[in-house]
Amino acid sequence: MTNKAHTQTLIIVYSYHHNNTLKVAEVMANMLHAIIKTPGEVTLNDLKHYDLIGFGSGIDSGRHYKPLLELAATLPQEERKPAFIFSTSGVQGQLKVAKDHAKLRSILVSKGYVVLDEFSCKGFNTNSFLKFFGGMNKGKPDADDLNRAMTFARNLRSATL
Ligand SMILES: Cc1cc2nc3c(=O)[nH]c(=O)nc-3n(C[C@H](O)[C@H](O)[C@H](O)COP(=O)(O)O)c2cc1C
């Protein structure tokens, strides 16, 4: 029997607007000793080697970015595989984040994943007309957000050890 030192974690992230979600992913990866890949880099064969998988991106039109949702839709069926979801977005709020995460969450649940926890914070946003006013959430995610991301990852680690 193999005796793994710790949970093998993969974080799949799609982040392009200001690399906001990538910053969050990097902090989490550091805490979880995880590998980060984009949806384009992940092969379905890869997934077998990980016992915890994180899925994160910015939010566009009230859901995670399309390349992440499309990857999730191609995942093979699993049996209670642990996962977590995260995002950054222009506008936050408990109900809003729950709604923003709903599409990805429902795909993952339909594929047999168990979503252990979810994280979100504000991200710098210069989408559309906002760029004419210097954008919203300048400096986000900030040190506080990244600290929360670290605590989130630490709690996940204790939950999966
Ligand atoms: C095309 C586009 C659409 C967006 N739609 C939303 C949205 O529906 N709700 C929201 O709260 N933020 C929205 N945002 C803001 C982004 O989710 C936010 O800036 C995020 O932090 C970007 O993440 P990234 O830098 O990792 O790509 C949108 C941004 C862009 C560029």
CSV table of C-alpha atoms and ligand atoms in Angstrom, one decimal:
chain,number,residue,atom,x,y,z
A,1,MET,CA,0.0,0.0,0.0
A,2,THR,CA,1.3,3.5,-0.8
A,3,ASN,CA,1.5,5.9,2.0
A,4,LYS,CA,1.1,9.4,0.8
A,5,ALA,CA,2.7,12.2,2.8
A,6,HIS,CA,-0.2,14.5,2.1
A,7,THR,CA,-3.2,15.0,-0.1
A,8,GLN,CA,-2.3,15.6,-3.8
A,9,THR,CA,-4.1,18.7,-4.9
A,10,LEU,CA,-4.6,20.2,-8.3
A,11,ILE,CA,-6.0,23.7,-8.8
A,12,ILE,CA,-7.5,24.4,-12.2
A,13,VAL,CA,-7.8,28.2,-12.8
A,14,TYR,CA,-8.8,30.4,-15.6
A,15,SER,CA,-7.8,34.0,-15.0
A,16,TYR,CA,-7.3,36.6,-17.7
A,17,HIS,CA,-8.8,40.0,-16.9
A,18,HIS,CA,-6.2,41.2,-14.4
A,19,ASN,CA,-4.9,37.8,-13.1
A,20,ASN,CA,-7.0,38.4,-10.0
A,21,THR,CA,-8.1,34.8,-9.5
A,22,LEU,CA,-4.6,33.6,-10.3
A,23,LYS,CA,-3.3,35.6,-7.3
A,24,VAL,CA,-5.8,33.8,-5.1
A,25,ALA,CA,-4.9,30.4,-6.6
A,26,GLU,CA,-1.2,30.9,-6.0
A,27,VAL,CA,-1.8,31.6,-2.3
A,28,MET,CA,-4.0,28.5,-2.0
A,29,ALA,CA,-1.5,26.4,-4.0
A,30,ASN,CA,1.3,27.4,-1.7
A,31,MET,CA,-0.7,26.4,1.4
A,32,LEU,CA,-1.8,23.1,-0.2
A,33,HIS,CA,1.4,22.2,-2.0
A,34,ALA,CA,-0.8,22.1,-5.1
A,35,ILE,CA,-0.1,22.2,-8.8
A,36,ILE,CA,-1.8,25.0,-10.8
A,37,LYS,CA,-3.0,24.3,-14.4
A,38,THR,CA,-5.3,26.1,-16.8
A,39,PRO,CA,-8.3,24.2,-18.3
A,40,GLY,CA,-6.3,24.0,-21.5
A,41,GLU,CA,-3.4,22.3,-19.7
A,42,VAL,CA,-5.4,19.6,-17.9
A,43,THR,CA,-5.7,16.2,-19.4
A,44,LEU,CA,-8.3,13.9,-18.1
A,45,ASN,CA,-5.6,11.4,-17.3
A,46,ASP,CA,-4.0,14.0,-15.0
A,47,LEU,CA,-7.0,14.0,-12.7
A,48,LYS,CA,-6.5,10.5,-11.5
A,49,HIS,CA,-3.4,11.5,-9.7
A,50,TYR,CA,-5.1,14.1,-7.4
A,51,ASP,CA,-7.4,13.5,-4.5
A,52,LEU,CA,-8.5,17.1,-4.2
A,53,ILE,CA,-9.3,19.4,-7.1
A,54,GLY,CA,-9.9,23.2,-6.9
A,55,PHE,CA,-11.8,25.0,-9.6
A,56,GLY,CA,-11.6,28.8,-9.9
A,57,SER,CA,-12.0,31.8,-12.3
A,58,GLY,CA,-13.3,35.3,-12.6
A,59,ILE,CA,-17.1,35.7,-13.0
A,60,ASP,CA,-18.6,36.7,-16.3
A,61,SER,CA,-22.3,37.3,-16.6
A,62,GLY,CA,-23.0,35.7,-13.2
A,63,ARG,CA,-21.1,32.5,-13.7
A,64,HIS,CA,-17.5,31.2,-13.9
A,65,TYR,CA,-15.6,31.7,-17.1
A,66,LYS,CA,-16.6,29.5,-20.0
A,67,PRO,CA,-13.4,27.6,-20.5
A,68,LEU,CA,-13.6,26.4,-16.9
A,69,LEU,CA,-17.3,25.4,-17.2
A,70,GLU,CA,-16.6,23.7,-20.5
A,71,LEU,CA,-13.8,21.6,-18.9
A,72,ALA,CA,-16.0,20.7,-15.9
A,73,ALA,CA,-18.6,19.5,-18.4
A,74,THR,CA,-16.1,17.0,-20.0
A,75,LEU,CA,-15.0,15.5,-16.6
A,76,PRO,CA,-15.4,11.8,-16.2
A,77,GLN,CA,-17.8,10.6,-13.6
A,78,GLU,CA,-16.3,10.2,-10.1
A,79,GLU,CA,-17.4,8.7,-6.9
A,80,ARG,CA,-17.4,11.4,-4.1
A,81,LYS,CA,-14.2,13.1,-5.2
A,82,PRO,CA,-13.4,16.1,-3.0
A,83,ALA,CA,-13.3,19.5,-4.7
A,84,PHE,CA,-13.5,23.2,-3.9
A,85,ILE,CA,-14.7,26.2,-5.8
A,86,PHE,CA,-13.4,29.8,-5.8
A,87,SER,CA,-13.8,33.0,-7.8
A,88,THR,CA,-13.1,36.7,-7.9
A,89,SER,CA,-15.7,39.1,-9.1
A,90,GLY,CA,-16.6,42.8,-9.4
A,91,VAL,CA,-19.5,42.6,-7.0
A,92,GLN,CA,-19.7,40.4,-3.8
A,93,GLY,CA,-22.4,39.4,-1.4
A,94,GLN,CA,-23.2,36.0,0.1
A,95,LEU,CA,-26.3,35.3,-2.0
A,96,LYS,CA,-24.7,36.7,-5.1
A,97,VAL,CA,-21.6,34.5,-4.8
A,98,ALA,CA,-23.7,31.4,-4.1
A,99,LYS,CA,-25.6,32.2,-7.3
A,100,ASP,CA,-22.4,33.0,-9.3
A,101,HIS,CA,-21.0,29.6,-8.2
A,102,ALA,CA,-24.3,27.7,-8.9
A,103,LYS,CA,-23.5,26.6,-12.5
A,104,LEU,CA,-20.1,25.2,-11.8
A,105,ARG,CA,-21.3,23.7,-8.5
A,106,SER,CA,-24.1,21.9,-10.2
A,107,ILE,CA,-21.9,20.5,-13.0
A,108,LEU,CA,-19.4,19.2,-10.4
A,109,VAL,CA,-22.0,17.6,-8.2
A,110,SER,CA,-23.5,15.9,-11.3
A,111,LYS,CA,-20.1,14.5,-12.0
A,112,GLY,CA,-19.9,12.9,-8.5
A,113,TYR,CA,-17.7,15.6,-6.9
A,114,VAL,CA,-18.3,16.7,-3.3
A,115,VAL,CA,-17.8,20.4,-3.0
A,116,LEU,CA,-16.1,20.8,0.4
A,117,ASP,CA,-16.0,24.6,0.5
A,118,GLU,CA,-16.2,27.7,-1.6
A,119,PHE,CA,-14.2,31.0,-1.5
A,120,SER,CA,-14.7,34.3,-3.3
A,121,CYS,CA,-13.4,37.9,-3.0
A,122,LYS,CA,-13.5,41.1,-5.0
A,123,GLY,CA,-11.2,41.5,-8.0
A,124,PHE,CA,-10.1,44.6,-9.9
A,125,ASN,CA,-12.6,45.2,-12.7
A,126,THR,CA,-12.2,47.4,-15.7
A,127,ASN,CA,-14.9,45.7,-17.8
A,128,SER,CA,-16.8,47.9,-20.3
A,129,PHE,CA,-17.5,51.5,-19.2
A,130,LEU,CA,-15.7,51.0,-15.9
A,131,LYS,CA,-12.4,51.6,-17.6
A,132,PHE,CA,-13.3,55.2,-18.2
A,133,PHE,CA,-13.5,55.7,-14.4
A,134,GLY,CA,-10.3,53.9,-13.3
A,135,GLY,CA,-12.2,50.7,-12.8
A,136,MET,CA,-13.7,49.3,-9.6
A,137,ASN,CA,-12.0,47.5,-6.7
A,138,LYS,CA,-8.6,48.9,-7.5
A,139,GLY,CA,-5.9,46.9,-5.6
A,140,LYS,CA,-8.2,43.8,-5.1
A,141,PRO,CA,-7.5,41.1,-4.2
A,142,ASP,CA,-5.5,42.8,-1.4
A,143,ALA,CA,-3.5,41.4,1.4
A,144,ASP,CA,-6.6,40.8,3.6
A,145,ASP,CA,-8.2,38.9,0.8
A,146,LEU,CA,-5.1,36.8,0.2
A,147,ASN,CA,-4.9,36.1,4.0
A,148,ARG,CA,-8.5,34.9,3.9
A,149,ALA,CA,-7.6,32.7,0.9
A,150,MET,CA,-4.7,31.2,2.9
A,151,THR,CA,-7.0,30.5,5.9
A,152,PHE,CA,-9.5,28.9,3.6
A,153,ALA,CA,-6.8,26.6,2.1
A,154,ARG,CA,-5.5,25.8,5.6
A,155,ASN,CA,-9.0,24.7,6.7
A,156,LEU,CA,-9.4,22.6,3.6
A,157,ARG,CA,-6.1,20.9,4.3
A,158,SER,CA,-7.1,20.0,7.8
A,159,ALA,CA,-10.5,18.7,6.4
A,160,THR,CA,-8.8,16.4,3.9
A,161,LEU,CA,-5.8,15.1,5.9
B,1,LIG,C1,-16.3,40.4,-19.7
B,1,LIG,C2,-16.5,40.5,-18.2
B,1,LIG,C3,-17.7,40.2,-17.5
B,1,LIG,C4,-17.8,40.3,-16.1
B,1,LIG,N1,-19.0,40.0,-15.5
B,1,LIG,C5,-19.1,40.1,-14.2
B,1,LIG,C6,-20.3,39.7,-13.5
B,1,LIG,O1,-21.3,39.3,-14.2
B,1,LIG,N2,-20.4,39.9,-12.2
B,1,LIG,C7,-19.4,40.3,-11.4
B,1,LIG,O2,-19.5,40.5,-10.2
B,1,LIG,N3,-18.2,40.7,-12.0
B,1,LIG,C8,-18.0,40.6,-13.4
B,1,LIG,N4,-16.8,40.9,-14.0
B,1,LIG,C9,-15.7,41.3,-13.1
B,1,LIG,C10,-14.7,40.1,-13.0
B,1,LIG,O3,-15.3,38.9,-12.5
B,1,LIG,C11,-13.5,40.5,-12.0
B,1,LIG,O4,-12.8,41.6,-12.5
B,1,LIG,C12,-12.6,39.3,-11.8
B,1,LIG,O5,-11.8,39.6,-10.6
B,1,LIG,C13,-11.6,39.0,-13.0
B,1,LIG,O6,-10.9,37.9,-12.7
B,1,LIG,P1,-9.5,37.6,-13.5
B,1,LIG,O7,-8.6,38.7,-13.4
B,1,LIG,O8,-9.0,36.4,-12.7
B,1,LIG,O9,-9.9,37.2,-14.9
B,1,LIG,C14,-16.7,40.8,-15.4
B,1,LIG,C15,-15.5,41.1,-16.0
B,1,LIG,C16,-15.3,41.0,-17.4
B,1,LIG,C17,-14.0,41.3,-18.0
